[in-house]
Short mmCIF file of C-alpha atoms in Angstrom, two decimals:
data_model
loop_
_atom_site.label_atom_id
_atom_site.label_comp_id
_atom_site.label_asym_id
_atom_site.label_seq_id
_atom_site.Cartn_x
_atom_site.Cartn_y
_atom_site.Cartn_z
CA UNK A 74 209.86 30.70 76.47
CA UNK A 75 207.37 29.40 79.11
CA UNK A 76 208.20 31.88 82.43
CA UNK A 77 207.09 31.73 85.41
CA UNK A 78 206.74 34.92 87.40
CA UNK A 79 206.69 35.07 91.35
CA UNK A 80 204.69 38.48 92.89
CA UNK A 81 202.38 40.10 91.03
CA UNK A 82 202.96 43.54 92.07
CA UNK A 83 204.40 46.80 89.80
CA UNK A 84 207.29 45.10 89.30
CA UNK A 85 206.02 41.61 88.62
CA UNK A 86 203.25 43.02 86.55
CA UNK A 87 205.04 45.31 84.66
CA UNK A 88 207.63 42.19 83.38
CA UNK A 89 205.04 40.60 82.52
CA UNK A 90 203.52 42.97 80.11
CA UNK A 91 206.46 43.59 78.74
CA UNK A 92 207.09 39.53 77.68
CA UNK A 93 203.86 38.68 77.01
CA UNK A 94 203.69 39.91 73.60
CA UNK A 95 206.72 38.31 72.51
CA UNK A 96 205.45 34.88 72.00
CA UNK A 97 206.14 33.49 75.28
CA UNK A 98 204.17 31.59 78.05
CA UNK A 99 203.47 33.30 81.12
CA UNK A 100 201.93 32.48 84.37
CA UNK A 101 202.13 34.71 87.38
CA UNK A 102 201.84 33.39 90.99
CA UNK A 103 200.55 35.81 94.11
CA UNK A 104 198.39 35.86 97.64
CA UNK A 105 196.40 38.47 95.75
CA UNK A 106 193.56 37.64 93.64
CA UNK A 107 192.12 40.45 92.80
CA UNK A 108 195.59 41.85 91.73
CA UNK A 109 196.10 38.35 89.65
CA UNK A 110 192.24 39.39 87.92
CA UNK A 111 193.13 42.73 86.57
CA UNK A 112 196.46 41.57 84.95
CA UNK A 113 194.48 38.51 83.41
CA UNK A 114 191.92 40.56 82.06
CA UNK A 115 194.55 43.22 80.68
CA UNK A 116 197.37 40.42 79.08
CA UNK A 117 197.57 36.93 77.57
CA UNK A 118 198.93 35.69 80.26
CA UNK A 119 197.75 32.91 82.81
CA UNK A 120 197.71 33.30 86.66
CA UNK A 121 197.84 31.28 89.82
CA UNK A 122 196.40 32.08 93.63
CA UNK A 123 198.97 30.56 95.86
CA UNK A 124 202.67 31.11 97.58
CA UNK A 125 205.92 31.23 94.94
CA UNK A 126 207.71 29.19 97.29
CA UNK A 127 205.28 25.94 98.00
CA UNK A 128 206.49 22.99 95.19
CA UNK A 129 202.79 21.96 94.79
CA UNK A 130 201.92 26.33 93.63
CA UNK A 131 204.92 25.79 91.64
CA UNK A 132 203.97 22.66 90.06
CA UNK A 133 200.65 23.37 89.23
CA UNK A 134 202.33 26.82 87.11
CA UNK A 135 204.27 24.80 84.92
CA UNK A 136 207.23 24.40 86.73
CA UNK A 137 208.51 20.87 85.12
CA UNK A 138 208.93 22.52 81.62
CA UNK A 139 209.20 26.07 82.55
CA UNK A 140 212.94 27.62 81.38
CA UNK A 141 212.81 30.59 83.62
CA UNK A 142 211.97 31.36 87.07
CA UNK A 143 211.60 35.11 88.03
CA UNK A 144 210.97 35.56 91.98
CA UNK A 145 209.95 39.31 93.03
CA UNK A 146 207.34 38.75 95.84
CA UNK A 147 207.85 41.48 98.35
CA UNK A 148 209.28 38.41 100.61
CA UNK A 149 213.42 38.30 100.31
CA UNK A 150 212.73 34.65 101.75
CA UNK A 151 210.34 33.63 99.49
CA UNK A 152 212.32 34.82 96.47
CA UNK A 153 214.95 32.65 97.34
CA UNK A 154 212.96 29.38 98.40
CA UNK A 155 211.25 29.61 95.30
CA UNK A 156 214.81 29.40 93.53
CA UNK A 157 215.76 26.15 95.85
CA UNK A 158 212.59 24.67 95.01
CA UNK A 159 212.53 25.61 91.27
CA UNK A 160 216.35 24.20 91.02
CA UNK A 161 216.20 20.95 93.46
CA UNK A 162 212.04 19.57 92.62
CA UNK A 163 211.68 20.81 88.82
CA UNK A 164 215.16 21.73 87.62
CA UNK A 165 214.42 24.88 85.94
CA UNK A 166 217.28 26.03 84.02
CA UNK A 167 217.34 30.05 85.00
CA UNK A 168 216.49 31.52 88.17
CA UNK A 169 216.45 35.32 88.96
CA UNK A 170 215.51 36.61 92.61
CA UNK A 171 214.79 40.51 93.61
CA UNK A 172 216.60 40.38 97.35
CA UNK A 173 216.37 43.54 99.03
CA UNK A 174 218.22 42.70 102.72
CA UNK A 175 221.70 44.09 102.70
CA UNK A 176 222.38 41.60 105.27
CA UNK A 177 221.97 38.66 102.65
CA UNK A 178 224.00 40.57 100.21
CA UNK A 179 227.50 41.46 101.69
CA UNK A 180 228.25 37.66 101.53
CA UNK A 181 226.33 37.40 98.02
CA UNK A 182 229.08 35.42 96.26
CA UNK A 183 229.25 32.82 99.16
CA UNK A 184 225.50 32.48 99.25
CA UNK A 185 224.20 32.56 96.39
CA UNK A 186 225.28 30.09 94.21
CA UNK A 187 224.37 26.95 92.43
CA UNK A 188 225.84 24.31 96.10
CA UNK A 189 224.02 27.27 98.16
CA UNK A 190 220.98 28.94 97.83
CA UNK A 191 220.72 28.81 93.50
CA UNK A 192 220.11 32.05 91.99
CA UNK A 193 221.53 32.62 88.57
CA UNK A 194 220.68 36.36 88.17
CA UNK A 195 220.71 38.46 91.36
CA UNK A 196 218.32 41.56 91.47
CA UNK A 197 219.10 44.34 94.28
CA UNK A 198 217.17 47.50 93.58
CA UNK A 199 219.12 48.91 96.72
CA UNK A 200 222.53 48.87 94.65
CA UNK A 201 221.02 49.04 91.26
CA UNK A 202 219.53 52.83 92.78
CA UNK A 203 223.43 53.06 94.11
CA UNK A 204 225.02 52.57 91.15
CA UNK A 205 222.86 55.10 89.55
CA UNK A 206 223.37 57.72 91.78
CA UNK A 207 227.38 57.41 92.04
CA UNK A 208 226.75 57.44 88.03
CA UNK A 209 225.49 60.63 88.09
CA UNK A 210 227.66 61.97 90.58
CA UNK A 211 230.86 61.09 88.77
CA UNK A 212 229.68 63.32 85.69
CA UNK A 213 228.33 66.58 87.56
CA UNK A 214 225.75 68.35 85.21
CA UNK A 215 224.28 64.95 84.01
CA UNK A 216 220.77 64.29 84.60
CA UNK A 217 220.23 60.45 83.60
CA UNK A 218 223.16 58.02 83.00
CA UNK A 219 222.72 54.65 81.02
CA UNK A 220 224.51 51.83 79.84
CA UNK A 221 224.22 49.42 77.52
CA UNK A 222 226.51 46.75 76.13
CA UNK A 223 227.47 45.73 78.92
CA UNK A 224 229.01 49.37 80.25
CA UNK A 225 230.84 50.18 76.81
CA UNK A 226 228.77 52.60 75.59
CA UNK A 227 227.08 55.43 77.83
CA UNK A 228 223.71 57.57 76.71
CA UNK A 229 223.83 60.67 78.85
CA UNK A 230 221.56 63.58 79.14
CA UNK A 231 222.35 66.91 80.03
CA UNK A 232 220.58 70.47 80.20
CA UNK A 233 222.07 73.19 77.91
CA UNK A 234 222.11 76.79 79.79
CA UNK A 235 222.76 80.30 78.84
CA UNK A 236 226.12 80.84 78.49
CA UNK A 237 227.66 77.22 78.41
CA UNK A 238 229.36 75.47 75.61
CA UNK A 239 226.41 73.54 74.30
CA UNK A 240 223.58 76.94 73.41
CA UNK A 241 223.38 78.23 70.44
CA UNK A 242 225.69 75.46 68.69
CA UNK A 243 225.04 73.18 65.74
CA UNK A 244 224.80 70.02 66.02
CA UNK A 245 227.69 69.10 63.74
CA UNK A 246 229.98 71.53 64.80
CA UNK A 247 229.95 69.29 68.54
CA UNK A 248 232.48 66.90 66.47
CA UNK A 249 234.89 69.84 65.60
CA UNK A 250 235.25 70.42 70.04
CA UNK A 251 236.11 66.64 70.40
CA UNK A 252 238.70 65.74 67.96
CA UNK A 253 239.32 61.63 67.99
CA UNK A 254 235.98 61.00 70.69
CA UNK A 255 232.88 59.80 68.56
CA UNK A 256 229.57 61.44 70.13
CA UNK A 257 226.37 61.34 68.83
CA UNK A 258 223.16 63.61 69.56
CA UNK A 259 220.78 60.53 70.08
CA UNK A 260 217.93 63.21 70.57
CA UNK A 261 216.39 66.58 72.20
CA UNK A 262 213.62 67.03 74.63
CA UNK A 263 212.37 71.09 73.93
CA UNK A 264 209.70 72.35 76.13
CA UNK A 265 208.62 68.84 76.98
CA UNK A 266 208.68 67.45 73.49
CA UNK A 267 210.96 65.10 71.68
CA UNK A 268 212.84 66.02 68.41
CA UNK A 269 214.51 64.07 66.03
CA UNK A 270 218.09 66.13 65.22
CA UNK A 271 219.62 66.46 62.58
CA UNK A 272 223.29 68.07 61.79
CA UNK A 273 222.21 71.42 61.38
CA UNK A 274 219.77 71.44 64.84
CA UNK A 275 220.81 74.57 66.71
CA UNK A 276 220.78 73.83 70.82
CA UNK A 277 218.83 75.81 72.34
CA UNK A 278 218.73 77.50 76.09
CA UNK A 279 217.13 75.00 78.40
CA UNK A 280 216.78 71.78 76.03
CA UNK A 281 217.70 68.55 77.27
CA UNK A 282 220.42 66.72 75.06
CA UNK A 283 220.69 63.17 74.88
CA UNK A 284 224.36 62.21 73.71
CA UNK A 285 225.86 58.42 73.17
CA UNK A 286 229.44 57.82 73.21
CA UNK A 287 232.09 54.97 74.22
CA UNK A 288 232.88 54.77 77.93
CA UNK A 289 236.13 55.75 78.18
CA UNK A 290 234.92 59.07 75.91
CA UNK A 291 232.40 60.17 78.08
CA UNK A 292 234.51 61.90 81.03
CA UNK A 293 235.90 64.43 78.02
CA UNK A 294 232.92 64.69 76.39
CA UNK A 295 231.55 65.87 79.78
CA UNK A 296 234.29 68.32 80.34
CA UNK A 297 234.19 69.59 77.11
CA UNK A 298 230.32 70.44 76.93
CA UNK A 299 229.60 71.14 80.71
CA UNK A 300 232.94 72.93 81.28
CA UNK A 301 231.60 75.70 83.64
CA UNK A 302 230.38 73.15 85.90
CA UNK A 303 232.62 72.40 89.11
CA UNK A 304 233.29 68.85 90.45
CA UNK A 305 230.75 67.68 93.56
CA UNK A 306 232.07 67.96 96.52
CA UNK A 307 229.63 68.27 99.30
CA UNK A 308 226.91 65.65 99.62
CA UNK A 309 224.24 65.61 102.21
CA UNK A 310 222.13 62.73 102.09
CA UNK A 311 218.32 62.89 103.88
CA UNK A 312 217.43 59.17 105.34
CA UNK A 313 219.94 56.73 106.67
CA UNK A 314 218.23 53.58 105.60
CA UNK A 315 219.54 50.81 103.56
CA UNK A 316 220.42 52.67 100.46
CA UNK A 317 221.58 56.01 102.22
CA UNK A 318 224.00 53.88 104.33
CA UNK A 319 225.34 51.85 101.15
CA UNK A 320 225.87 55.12 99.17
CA UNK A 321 227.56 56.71 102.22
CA UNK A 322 229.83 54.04 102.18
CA UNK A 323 230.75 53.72 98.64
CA UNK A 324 231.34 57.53 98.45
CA UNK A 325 232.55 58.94 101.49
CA UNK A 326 235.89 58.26 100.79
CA UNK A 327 235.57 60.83 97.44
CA UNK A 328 233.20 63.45 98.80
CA UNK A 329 231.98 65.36 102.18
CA UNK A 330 229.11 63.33 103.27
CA UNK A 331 226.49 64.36 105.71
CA UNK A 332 223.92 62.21 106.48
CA UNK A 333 220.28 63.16 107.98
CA UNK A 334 218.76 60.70 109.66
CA UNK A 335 215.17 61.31 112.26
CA UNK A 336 216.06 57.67 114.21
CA UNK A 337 218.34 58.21 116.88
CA UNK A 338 219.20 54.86 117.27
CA UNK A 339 219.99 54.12 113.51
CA UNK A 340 222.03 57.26 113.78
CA UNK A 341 224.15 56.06 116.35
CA UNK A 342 224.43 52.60 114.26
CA UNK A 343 225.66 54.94 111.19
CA UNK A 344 228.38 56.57 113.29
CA UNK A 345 229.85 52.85 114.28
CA UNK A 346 229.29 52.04 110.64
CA UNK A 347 230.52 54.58 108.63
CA UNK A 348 234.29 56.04 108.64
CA UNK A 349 234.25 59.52 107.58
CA UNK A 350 230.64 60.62 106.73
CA UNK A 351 228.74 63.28 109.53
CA UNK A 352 225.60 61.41 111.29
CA UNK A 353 222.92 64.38 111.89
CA UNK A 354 220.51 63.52 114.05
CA UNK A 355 216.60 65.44 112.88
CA UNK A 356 214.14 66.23 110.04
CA UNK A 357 216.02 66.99 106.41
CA UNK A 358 212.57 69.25 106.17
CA UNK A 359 213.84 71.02 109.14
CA UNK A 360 214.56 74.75 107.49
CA UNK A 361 216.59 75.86 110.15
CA UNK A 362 218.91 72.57 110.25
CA UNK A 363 219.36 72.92 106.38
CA UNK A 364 221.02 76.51 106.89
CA UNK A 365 222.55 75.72 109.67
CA UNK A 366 224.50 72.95 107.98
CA UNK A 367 224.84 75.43 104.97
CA UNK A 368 222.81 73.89 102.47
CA UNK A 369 223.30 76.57 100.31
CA UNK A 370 227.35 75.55 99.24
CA UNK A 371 226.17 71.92 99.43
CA UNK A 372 226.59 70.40 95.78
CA UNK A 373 224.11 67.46 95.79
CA UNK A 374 221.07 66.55 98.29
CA UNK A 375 219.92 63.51 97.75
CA UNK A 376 216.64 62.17 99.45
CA UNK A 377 216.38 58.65 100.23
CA UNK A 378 214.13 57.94 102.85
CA UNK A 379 211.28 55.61 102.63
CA UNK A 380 208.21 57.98 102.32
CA UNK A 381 208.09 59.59 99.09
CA UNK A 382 205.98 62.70 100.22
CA UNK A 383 208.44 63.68 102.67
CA UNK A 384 211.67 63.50 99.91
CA UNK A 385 209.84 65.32 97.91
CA UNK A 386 208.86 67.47 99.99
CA UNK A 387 212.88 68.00 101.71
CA UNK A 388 214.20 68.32 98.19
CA UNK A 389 212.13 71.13 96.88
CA UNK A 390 213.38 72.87 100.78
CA UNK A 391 216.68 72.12 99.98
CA UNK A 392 216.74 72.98 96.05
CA UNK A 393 214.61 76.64 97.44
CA UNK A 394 217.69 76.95 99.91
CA UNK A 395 220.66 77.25 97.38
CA UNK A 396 221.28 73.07 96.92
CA UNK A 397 223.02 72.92 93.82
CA UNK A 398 221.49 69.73 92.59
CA UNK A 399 218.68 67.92 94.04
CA UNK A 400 218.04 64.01 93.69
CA UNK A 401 214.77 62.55 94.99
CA UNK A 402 213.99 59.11 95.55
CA UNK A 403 210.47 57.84 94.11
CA UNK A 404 208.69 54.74 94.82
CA UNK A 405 206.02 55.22 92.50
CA UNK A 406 207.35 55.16 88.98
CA UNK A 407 204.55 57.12 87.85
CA UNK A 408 205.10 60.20 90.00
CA UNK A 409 208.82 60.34 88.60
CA UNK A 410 208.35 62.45 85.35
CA UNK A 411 205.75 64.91 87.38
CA UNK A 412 208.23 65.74 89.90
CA UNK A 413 211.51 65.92 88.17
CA UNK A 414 212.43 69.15 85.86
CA UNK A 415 211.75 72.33 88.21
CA UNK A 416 213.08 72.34 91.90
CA UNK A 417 213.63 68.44 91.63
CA UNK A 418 216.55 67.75 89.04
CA UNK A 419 216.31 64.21 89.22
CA UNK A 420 214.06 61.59 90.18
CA UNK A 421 214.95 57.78 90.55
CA UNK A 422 212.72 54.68 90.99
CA UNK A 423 213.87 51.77 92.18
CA UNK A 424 210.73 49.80 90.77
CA UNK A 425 212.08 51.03 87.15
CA UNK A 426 215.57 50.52 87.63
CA UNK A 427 214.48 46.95 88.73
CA UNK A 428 212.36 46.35 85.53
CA UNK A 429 215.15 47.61 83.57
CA UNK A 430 217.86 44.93 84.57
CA UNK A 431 215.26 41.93 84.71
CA UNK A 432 214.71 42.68 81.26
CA UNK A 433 218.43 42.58 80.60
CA UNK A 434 218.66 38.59 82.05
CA UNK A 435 214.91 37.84 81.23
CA UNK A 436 214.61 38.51 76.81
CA UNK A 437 216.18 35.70 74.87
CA UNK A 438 218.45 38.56 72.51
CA UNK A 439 216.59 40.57 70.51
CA UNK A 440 215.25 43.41 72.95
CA UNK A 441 217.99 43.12 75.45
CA UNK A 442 217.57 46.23 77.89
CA UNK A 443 214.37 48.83 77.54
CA UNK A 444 215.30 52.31 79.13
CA UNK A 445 212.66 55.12 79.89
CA UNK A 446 213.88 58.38 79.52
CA UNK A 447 213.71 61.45 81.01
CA UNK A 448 209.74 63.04 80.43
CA UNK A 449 208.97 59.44 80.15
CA UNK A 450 207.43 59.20 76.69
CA UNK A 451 210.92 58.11 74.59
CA UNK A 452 212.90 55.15 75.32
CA UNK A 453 216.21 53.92 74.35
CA UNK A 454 216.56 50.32 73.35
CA UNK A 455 219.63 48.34 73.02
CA UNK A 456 218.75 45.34 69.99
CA UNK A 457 220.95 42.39 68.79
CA UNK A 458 220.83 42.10 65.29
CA UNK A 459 221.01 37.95 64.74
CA UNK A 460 220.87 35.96 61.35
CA UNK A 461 221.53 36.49 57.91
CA UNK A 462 220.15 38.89 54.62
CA UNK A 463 217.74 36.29 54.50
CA UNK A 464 216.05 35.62 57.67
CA UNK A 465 216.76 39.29 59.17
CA UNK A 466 214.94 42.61 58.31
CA UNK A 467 218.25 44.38 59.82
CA UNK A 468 221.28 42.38 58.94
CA UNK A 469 223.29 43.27 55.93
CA UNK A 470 220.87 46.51 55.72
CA UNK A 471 222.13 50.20 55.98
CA UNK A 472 220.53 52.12 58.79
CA UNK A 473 218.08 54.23 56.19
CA UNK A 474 216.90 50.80 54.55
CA UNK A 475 215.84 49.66 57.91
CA UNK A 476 212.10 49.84 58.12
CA UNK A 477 212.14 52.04 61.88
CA UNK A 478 208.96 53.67 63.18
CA UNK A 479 208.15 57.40 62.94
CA UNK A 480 210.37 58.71 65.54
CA UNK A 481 212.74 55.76 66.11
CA UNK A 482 216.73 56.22 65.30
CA UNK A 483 219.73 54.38 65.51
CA UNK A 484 222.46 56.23 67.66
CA UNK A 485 225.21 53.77 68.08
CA UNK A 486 226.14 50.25 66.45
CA UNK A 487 228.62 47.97 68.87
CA UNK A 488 230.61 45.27 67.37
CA UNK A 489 232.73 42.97 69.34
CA UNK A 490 234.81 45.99 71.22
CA UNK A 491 234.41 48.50 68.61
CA UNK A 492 231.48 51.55 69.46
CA UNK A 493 230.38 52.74 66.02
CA UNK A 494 228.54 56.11 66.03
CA UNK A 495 225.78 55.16 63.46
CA UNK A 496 224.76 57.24 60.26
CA UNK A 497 222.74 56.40 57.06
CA UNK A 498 224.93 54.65 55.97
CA UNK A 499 226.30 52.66 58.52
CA UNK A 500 225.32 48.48 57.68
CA UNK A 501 224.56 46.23 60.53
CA UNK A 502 226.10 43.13 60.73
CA UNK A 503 225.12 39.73 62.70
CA UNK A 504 225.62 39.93 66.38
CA UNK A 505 226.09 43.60 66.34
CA UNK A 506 224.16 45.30 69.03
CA UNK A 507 222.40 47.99 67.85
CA UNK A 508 221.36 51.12 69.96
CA UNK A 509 217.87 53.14 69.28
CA UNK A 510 216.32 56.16 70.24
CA UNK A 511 212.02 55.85 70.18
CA UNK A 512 210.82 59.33 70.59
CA UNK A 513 207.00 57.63 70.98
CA UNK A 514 206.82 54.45 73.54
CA UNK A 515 204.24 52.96 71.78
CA UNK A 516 206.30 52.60 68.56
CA UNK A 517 208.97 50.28 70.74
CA UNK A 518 206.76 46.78 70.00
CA UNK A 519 207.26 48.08 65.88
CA UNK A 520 211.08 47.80 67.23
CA UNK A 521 211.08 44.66 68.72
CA UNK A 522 209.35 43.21 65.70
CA UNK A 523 211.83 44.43 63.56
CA UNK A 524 214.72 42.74 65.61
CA UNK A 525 213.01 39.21 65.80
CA UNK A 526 214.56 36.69 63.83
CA UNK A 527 212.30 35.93 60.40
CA UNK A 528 209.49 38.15 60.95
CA UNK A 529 208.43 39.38 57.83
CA UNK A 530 209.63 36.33 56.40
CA UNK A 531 209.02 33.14 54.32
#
């Protein structure tokens, strides 16, 4: 595919090491050439000085024959020019934007759209890092929630503790608890370190457990294994920006809300804004406002403002002061698996949720979504198996004649609406999309290969 990639930042740059391995042509446009040098001299990729949104920057990339325009400039403006130009001067057939301005997005269905401004694929990291968090919420005790098939099947990871359901268990006794769910143990992070389970792995105290099932099976299999844990109730969120404002209002109607917020103005704006939720007005590192509004029986603080230093910072307060479970907005996706684990429980990126869905809409159907896990070196991968015995290394193969990495597993097989929990000797069939666990990220390019139609092959 020739793409053409707007912004050159982590987001940009990261996209674009991701595709340009995979046989396809790349160019990347930004202001900043010095930025544009390092990522030519690290991929096979070309680059272009200029602005995303000007037809002759976009002509000169390639933009009468490209097939895919990806606009994530820092500039909601430019993103979406770029799309109006790309669509009306070169007719390029697919055009994703990154718009960050809820303003722009309440009437997202009126405006954008092929007669309005023509985006095909619409990136928001504010509700991507929404839908996360009301994710997690929903199934108290889980530290990371992902999807993949389009929703219907659910990896979740959880931390096993003295005296619940999951220590001291074998792995195939789980199955004997939930009678008609399927589950699978996708894989264990011990004292840092991945391990590949098997049915007779014992859980230990303090592991984190990666489990795959089918949607609607998740709730039980939740109640079931984290049984001792109570249903969230009290949420107090620290910054009343754009994404503490849209979470407010998607919750508040299912939880106590409290909302921290320094500006005095924006507070006042929250209070017209928001039905039921309590506007606070100060610092969430202010110790003696965290008692006072008895952060010790609140269930979930969640920091959201815009400087990273100062969530941290308010979330190790709050989790020191008796909150139950502390979630802790990170800019820089590198600083997520160093902060999350002790007094932070869980640590969110917008920049990786962002990479995550583009590469959802951006890979042609092999490699359809890339997820990093918790303690950052694993990933799951969600694969569709396409073509026959003949031009496939995968199709008409059981899962332990499939040539897989050290490390690498299949958890879950989907097929048309059926979730298959995947064993040895479970075949996969054309068009099936095929979940995997890669304990080691470098072995995820061996994956890819192996899902690319006639690789290998004659």
């Amino acid at each position: 595919m020739r793409i053409i990639i707007l912004g050159a930042g982590q987001v940009g740059g990261t996209l674009a090491e991701h595709l340009a391995g995979e046989d396809n042509d790349i160019t990347i446009v930004d202001t900043d050439g010095r930025r544009l040098h390092e990522l030519e001299d690290r991929l096979d990729v070309r680059t272009l000085r200029g602005s995303g949104s000007h037809p002759q920057v976009l002509g000169q990339a390639g933009a009468d024959d490209a097939d895919m325009l990806v606009a994530v400039t820092n500039s909601d403006e430019i993103n979406m020019i770029a799309c109006q130009v790309g669509l009306s001067l070169f007719n390029i057939p697919t055009r994703i934007a990154r718009v960050r301005e809820p303003d722009y997005l309440t009437k997202d269905h009126a405006l954008f759209s092929r007669e309005a401004v023509p985006v095909d694929v619409l990136i928001s990291p504010e509700s991507l890092i929404t839908r996360g968090i009301k994710r997690l919420l929903q199934y108290p005790g889980a530290l990371q929630v992902l999807d993949f098939a389009g929703g219907r099947v659910q990896l979740v990871a959880v931390k096993a503790r003295y005296g619940g359901a999951l220590v001291g268990q074998r792995i195939r006794t789980l199955r004997e608890h939930l009678p008609g769910t399927g589950i699978r143990v996708a894989a264990i992070f011990r004292r840092e370190q991945p391990i590949m389970p098997d049915g007779d792995t014992v859980i230990e105290a303090d592991d984190e457990v990666f489990f795959i099932a089918a949607r609607p099976d998740i709730r039980q299999v939740m109640a079931e294994l984290r049984r001792l844990d109570r249903p969230y109730k009290r949420i107090i969120i620290a910054g009343g920006g754009n994404i503490g404002a849209r979470l407010a209002t998607s919750i508040e109607g299912h939880y106590q809300v409290k909302i921290i917020e320094q500006d005095l103005a924006r507070c006042e704006h929250l209070s017209q804004q928001l039905r039921s939720s309590t506007i606070l007005h100060g610092s969430a590192s202010d110790r003696e406002l965290l008692i006072e509004e008895n952060i010790e029986a609140t269930d979930v603080f969640i920091a959201l403002t815009n400087d990273e230093e100062a969530n941290v910072m308010a979330s190790m307060l709050a989790k020191k002061l008796g909150a139950r479970t502390v979630i802790t907005l990170i800019n820089n996706p590198a600083y997520v698996d160093l902060v999350q684990g002790g007094l932070i429980d869980i640590a969110l990126s917008p920049q990786q949720s962002t990479i995550s869905a583009l590469l959802s809409h951006v890979r042609r159907g092999d490699v359809v979504a890339v997820h990093s896990l918790r303690r950052g070196a694993a990933e799951a991968l969600e694969a569709i198996a396409h073509g026959d015995v003949h031009s496939s290394r995968v199709v008409g193969r059981r899962v332990n004649e499939l040539a897989l990495p050290e490390g690498a597993s299949v958890a879950a097989v989907v097929r048309g609406d059926d979730v298959i929990m995947a064993y040895h000797d479970t075949v996969i069939a054309e068009g099936d999309h095929v979940i995997l666990f890669v304990a080691d990220k470098r072995a995820v390019r061996a994956v890819e290969k192996l899902f690319q139609l006639g690789i290998g092959f004659i």
